[in-house]
PDB file of C-alpha atoms in Angstrom:
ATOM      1  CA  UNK I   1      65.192 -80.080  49.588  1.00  0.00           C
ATOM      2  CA  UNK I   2      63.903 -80.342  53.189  1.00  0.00           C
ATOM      3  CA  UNK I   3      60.677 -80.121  54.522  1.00  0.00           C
ATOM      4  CA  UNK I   4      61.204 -76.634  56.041  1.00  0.00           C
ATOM      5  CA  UNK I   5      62.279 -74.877  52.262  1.00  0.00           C
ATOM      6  CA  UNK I   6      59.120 -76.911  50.852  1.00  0.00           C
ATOM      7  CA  UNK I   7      56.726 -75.460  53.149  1.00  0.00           C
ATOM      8  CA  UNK I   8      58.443 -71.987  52.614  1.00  0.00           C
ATOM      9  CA  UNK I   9      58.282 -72.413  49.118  1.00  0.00           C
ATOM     10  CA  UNK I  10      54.855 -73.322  48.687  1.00  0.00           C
ATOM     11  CA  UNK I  11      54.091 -70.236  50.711  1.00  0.00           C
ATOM     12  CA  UNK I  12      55.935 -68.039  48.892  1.00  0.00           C
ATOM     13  CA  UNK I  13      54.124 -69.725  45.799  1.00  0.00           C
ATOM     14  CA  UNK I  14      50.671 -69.395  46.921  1.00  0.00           C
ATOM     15  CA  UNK I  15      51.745 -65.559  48.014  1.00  0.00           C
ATOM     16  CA  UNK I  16      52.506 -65.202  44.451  1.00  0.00           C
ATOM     17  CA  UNK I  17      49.725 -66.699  43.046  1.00  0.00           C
ATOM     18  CA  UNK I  18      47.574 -64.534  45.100  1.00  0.00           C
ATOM     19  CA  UNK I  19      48.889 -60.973  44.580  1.00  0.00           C
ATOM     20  CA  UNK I  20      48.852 -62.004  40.735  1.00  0.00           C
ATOM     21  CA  UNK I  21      44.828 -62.671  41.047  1.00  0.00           C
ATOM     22  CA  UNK I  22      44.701 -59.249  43.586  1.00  0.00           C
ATOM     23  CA  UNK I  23      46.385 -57.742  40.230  1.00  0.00           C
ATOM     24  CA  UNK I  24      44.707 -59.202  37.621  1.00  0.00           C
ATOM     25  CA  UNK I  25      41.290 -58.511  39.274  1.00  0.00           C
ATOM     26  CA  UNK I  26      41.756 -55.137  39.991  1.00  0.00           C
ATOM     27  CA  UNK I  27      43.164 -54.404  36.200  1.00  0.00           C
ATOM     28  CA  UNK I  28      40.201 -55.816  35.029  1.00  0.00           C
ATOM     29  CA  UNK I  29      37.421 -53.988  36.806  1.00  0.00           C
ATOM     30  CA  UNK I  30      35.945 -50.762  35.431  1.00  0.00           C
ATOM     31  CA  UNK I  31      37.637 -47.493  36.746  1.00  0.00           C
ATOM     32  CA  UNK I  32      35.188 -44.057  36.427  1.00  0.00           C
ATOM     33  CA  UNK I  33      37.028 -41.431  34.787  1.00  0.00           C
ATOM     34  CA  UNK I  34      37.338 -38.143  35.854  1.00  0.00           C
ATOM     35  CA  UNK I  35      34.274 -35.670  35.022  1.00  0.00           C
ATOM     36  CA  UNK I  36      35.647 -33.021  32.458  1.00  0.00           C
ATOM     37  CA  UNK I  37      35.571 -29.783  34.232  1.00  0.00           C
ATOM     38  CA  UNK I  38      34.399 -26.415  33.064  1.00  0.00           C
ATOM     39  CA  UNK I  39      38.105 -25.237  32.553  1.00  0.00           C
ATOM     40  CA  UNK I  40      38.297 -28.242  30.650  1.00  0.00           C
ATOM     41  CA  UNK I  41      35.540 -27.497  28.284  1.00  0.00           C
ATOM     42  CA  UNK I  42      36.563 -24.153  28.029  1.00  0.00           C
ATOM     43  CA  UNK I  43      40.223 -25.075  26.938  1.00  0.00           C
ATOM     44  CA  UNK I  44      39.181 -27.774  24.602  1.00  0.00           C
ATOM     45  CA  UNK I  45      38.804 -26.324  20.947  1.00  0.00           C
ATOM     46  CA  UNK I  46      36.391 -27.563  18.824  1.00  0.00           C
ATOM     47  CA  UNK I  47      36.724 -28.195  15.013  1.00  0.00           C
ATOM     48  CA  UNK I  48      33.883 -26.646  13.335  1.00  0.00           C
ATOM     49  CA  UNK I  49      33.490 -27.741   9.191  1.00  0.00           C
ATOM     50  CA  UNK I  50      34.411 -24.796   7.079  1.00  0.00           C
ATOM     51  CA  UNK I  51      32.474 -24.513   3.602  1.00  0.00           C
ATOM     52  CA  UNK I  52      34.625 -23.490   0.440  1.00  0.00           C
ATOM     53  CA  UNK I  53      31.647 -21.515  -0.874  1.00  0.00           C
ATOM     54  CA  UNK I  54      32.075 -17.430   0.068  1.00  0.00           C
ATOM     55  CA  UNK I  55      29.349 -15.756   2.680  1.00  0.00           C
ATOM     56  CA  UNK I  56      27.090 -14.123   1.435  1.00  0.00           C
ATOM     57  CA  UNK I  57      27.046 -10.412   1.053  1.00  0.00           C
ATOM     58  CA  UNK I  58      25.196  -8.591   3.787  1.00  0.00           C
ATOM     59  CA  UNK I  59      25.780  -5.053   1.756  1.00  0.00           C
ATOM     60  CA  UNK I  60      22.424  -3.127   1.263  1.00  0.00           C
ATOM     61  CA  UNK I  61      22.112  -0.885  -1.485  1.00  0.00           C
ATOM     62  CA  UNK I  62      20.205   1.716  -1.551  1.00  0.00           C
ATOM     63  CA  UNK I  63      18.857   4.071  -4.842  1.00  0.00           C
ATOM     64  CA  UNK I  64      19.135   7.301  -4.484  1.00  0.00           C
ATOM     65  CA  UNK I  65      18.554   8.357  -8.265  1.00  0.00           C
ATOM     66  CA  UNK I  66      14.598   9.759  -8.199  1.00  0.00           C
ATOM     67  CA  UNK I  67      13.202   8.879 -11.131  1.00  0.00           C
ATOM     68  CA  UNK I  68      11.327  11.826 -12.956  1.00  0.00           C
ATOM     69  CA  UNK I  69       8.119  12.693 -13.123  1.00  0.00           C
ATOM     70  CA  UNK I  70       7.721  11.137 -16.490  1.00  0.00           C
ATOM     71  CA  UNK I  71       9.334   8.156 -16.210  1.00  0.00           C
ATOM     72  CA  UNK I  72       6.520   7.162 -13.222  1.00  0.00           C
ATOM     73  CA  UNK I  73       3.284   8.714 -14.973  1.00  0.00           C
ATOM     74  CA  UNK I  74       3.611   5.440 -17.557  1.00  0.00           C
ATOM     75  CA  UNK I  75       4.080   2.888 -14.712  1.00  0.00           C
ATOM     76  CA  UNK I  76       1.628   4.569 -12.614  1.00  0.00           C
ATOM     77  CA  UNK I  77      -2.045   3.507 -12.828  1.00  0.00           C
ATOM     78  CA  UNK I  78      -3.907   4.124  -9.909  1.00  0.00           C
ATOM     79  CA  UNK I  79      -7.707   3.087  -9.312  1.00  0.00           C
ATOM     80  CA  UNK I  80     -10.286   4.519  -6.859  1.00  0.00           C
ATOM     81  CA  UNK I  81     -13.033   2.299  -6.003  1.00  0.00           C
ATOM     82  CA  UNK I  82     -15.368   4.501  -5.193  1.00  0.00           C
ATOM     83  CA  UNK I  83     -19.267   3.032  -5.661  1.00  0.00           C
ATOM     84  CA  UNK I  84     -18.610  -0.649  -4.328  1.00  0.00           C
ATOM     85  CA  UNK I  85     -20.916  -2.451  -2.150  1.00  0.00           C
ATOM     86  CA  UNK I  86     -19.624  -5.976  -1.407  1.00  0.00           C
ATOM     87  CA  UNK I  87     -22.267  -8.239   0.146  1.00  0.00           C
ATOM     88  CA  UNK I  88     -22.700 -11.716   1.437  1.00  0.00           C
ATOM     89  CA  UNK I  89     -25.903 -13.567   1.137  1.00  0.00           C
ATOM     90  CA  UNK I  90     -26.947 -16.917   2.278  1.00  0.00           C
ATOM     91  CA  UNK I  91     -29.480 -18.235   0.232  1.00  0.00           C
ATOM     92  CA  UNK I  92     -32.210 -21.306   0.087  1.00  0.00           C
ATOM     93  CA  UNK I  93     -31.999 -23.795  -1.047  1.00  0.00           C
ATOM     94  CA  UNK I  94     -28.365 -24.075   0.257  1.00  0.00           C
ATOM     95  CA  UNK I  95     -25.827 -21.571  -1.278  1.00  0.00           C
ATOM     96  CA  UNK I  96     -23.668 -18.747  -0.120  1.00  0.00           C
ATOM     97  CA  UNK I  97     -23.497 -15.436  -2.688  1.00  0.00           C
ATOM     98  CA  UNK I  98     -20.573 -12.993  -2.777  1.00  0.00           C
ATOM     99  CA  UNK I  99     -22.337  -9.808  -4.694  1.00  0.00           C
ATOM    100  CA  UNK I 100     -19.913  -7.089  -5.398  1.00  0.00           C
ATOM    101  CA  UNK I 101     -22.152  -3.968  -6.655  1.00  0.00           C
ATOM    102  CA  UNK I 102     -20.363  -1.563  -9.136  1.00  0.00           C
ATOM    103  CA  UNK I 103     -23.355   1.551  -8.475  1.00  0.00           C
ATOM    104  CA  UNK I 104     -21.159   3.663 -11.590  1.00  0.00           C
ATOM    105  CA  UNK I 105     -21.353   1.227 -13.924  1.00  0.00           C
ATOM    106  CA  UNK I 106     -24.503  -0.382 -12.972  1.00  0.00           C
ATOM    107  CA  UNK I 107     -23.358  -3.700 -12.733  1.00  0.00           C
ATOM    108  CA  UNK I 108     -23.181  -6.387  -9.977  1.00  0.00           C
ATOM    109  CA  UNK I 109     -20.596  -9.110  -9.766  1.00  0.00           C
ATOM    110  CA  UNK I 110     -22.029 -12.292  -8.750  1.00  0.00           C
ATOM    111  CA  UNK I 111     -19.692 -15.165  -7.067  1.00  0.00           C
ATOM    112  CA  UNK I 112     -20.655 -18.880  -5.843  1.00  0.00           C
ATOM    113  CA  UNK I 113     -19.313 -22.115  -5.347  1.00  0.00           C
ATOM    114  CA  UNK I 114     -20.696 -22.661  -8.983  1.00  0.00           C
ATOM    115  CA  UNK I 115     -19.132 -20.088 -11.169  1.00  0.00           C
ATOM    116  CA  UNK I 116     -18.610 -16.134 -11.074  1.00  0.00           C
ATOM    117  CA  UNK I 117     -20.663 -13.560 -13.808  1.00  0.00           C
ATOM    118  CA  UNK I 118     -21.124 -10.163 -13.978  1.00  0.00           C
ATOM    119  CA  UNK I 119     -24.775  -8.831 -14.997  1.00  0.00           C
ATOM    120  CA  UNK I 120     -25.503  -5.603 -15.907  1.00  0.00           C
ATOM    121  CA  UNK I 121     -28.810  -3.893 -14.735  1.00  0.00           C
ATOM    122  CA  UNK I 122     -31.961  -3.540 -17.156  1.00  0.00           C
ATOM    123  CA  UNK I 123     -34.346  -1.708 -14.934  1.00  0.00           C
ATOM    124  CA  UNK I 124     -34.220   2.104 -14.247  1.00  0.00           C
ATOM    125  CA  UNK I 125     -35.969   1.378 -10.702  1.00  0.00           C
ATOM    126  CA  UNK I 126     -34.226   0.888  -7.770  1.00  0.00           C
ATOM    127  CA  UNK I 127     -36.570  -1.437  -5.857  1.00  0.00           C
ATOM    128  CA  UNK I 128     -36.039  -3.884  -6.848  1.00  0.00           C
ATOM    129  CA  UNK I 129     -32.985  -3.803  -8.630  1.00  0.00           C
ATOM    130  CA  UNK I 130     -32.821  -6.050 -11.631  1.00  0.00           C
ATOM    131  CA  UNK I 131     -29.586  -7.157 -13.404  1.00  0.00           C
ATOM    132  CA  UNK I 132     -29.357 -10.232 -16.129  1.00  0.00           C
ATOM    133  CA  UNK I 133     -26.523 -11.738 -18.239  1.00  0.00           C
ATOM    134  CA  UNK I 134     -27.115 -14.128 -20.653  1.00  0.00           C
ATOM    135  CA  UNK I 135     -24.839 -17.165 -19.503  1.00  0.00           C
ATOM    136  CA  UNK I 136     -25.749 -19.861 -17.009  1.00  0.00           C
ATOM    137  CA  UNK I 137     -22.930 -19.157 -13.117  1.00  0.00           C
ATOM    138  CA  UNK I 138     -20.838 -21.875 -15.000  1.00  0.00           C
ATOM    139  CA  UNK I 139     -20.139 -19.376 -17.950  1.00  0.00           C
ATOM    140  CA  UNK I 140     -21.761 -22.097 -20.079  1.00  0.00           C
ATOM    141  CA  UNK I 141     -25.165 -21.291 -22.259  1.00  0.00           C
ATOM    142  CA  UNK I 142     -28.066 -20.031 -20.079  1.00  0.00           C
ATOM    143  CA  UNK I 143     -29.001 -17.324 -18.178  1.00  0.00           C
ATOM    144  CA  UNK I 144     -29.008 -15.681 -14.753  1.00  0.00           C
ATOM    145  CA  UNK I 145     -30.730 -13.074 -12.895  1.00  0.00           C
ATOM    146  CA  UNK I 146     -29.932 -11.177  -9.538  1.00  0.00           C
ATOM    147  CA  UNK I 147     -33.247  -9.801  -7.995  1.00  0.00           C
ATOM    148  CA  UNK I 148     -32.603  -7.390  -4.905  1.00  0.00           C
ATOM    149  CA  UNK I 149     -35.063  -5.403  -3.049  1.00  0.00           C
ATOM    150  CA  UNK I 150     -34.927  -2.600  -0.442  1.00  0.00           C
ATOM    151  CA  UNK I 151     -32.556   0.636  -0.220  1.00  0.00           C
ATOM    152  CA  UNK I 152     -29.937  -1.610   2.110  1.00  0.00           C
ATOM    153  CA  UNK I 153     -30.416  -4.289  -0.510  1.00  0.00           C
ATOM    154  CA  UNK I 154     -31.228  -6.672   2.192  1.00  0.00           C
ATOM    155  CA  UNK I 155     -32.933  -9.749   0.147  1.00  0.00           C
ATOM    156  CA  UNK I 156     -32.544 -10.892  -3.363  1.00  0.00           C
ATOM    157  CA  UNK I 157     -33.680 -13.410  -5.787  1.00  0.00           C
ATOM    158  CA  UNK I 158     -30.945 -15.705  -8.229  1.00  0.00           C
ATOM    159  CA  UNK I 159     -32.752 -17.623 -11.415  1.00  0.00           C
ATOM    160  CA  UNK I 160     -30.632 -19.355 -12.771  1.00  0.00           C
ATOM    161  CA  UNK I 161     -30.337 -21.840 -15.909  1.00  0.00           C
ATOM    162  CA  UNK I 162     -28.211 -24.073 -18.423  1.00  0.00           C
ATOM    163  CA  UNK I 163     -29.037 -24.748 -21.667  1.00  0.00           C
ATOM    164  CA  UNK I 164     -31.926 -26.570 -20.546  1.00  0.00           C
ATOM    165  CA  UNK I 165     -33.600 -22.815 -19.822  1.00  0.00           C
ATOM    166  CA  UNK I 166     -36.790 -24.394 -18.845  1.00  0.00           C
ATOM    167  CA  UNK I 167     -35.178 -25.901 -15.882  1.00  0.00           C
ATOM    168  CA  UNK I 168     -34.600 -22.957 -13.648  1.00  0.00           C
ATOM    169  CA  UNK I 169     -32.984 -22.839 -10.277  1.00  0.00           C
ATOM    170  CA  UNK I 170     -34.292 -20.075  -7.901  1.00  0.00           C
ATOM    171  CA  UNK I 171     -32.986 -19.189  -4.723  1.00  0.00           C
ATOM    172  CA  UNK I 172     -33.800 -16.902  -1.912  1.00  0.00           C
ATOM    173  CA  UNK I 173     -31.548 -15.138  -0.406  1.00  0.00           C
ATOM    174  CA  UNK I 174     -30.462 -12.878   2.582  1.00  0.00           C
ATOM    175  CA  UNK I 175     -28.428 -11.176   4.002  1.00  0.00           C
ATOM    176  CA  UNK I 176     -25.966 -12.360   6.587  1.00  0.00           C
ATOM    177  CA  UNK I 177     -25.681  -9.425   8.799  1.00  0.00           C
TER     178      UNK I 177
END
């Protein structure tokens, strides 16, 4: 080989060489793809899981037998609640009173954070009303009283006691109008 086909060859070598790196290169860097377009999306389908378990009905149905007159007296009970007063009082020392007055039956039921009773009234007067039950708010042994005064029943008076009936709590109330 002569100097002349050397030199040519190297060239053609290091040519070579070179368009292999200009290929590897560009193979290796990171191409963007394409941005799917709307058509795209639109022609794509999309697998959606499918349950093996029937829909459910969406059939109303509606009763058009009427039932008779008889047949709805014995499930029928209807109540008028005519005569209640429900009141809130807040009292001292510290308690709140939910008194539900029953004016037929001349009773009063009286709620608190310590118990519910209902007391019946013993006086004939109406100012002040007195009603008494003999069990302590808890339902346990005792005794409580319900004092109120004035035609709007605007103030009252609780006594209340456990077994222990010489230890009696009062409280004075009023209402929170």
């Amino acid at each position: 080989m002569n100097l002349g086909q050397l030199k040519q060859l190297r060239t053609t070598a290091f040519m070579t060489g070179l368009l292999a790196s200009a290929i590897t290169i560009s193979a290796c860097q990171q191409q963007q793809e394409p941005e799917p377009s709307l058509e795209d999306s639109i022609n794509a389908e999309e697998s959606v899981p499918m349950s093996a378990d029937p829909a459910d009905p969406s059939d109303t149905v509606v009763e058009t037998d009427d039932a008779s007159l008889n047949e709805v007296e014995d499930d029928t009970v209807a109540n008028v609640n005519t005569g209640l007063t429900q009141m809130t009082y807040l009292c001292s020392p510290e308690l709140k009173v939910e008194a539900t007055y029953k004016d037929e039956t001349n009773q009063v039921v009286i709620g608190t954070d310590k118990g519910t009773v209902t007391l019946a009234q013993t006086n004939e007067g109406s100012n002040p009303e007195v009603f008494e039950v003999a069990s302590a708010m808890d339902g346990g042994e005792g005794f409580t009283q319900w004092r109120v005064a004035h035609e709007e029943r605007e103030t009252g008076v609780m006594r209340t006691a456990g077994a222990d009936e010489s230890n009696v709590n009062t409280y004075e109330c009023k209402t929170n109008k």
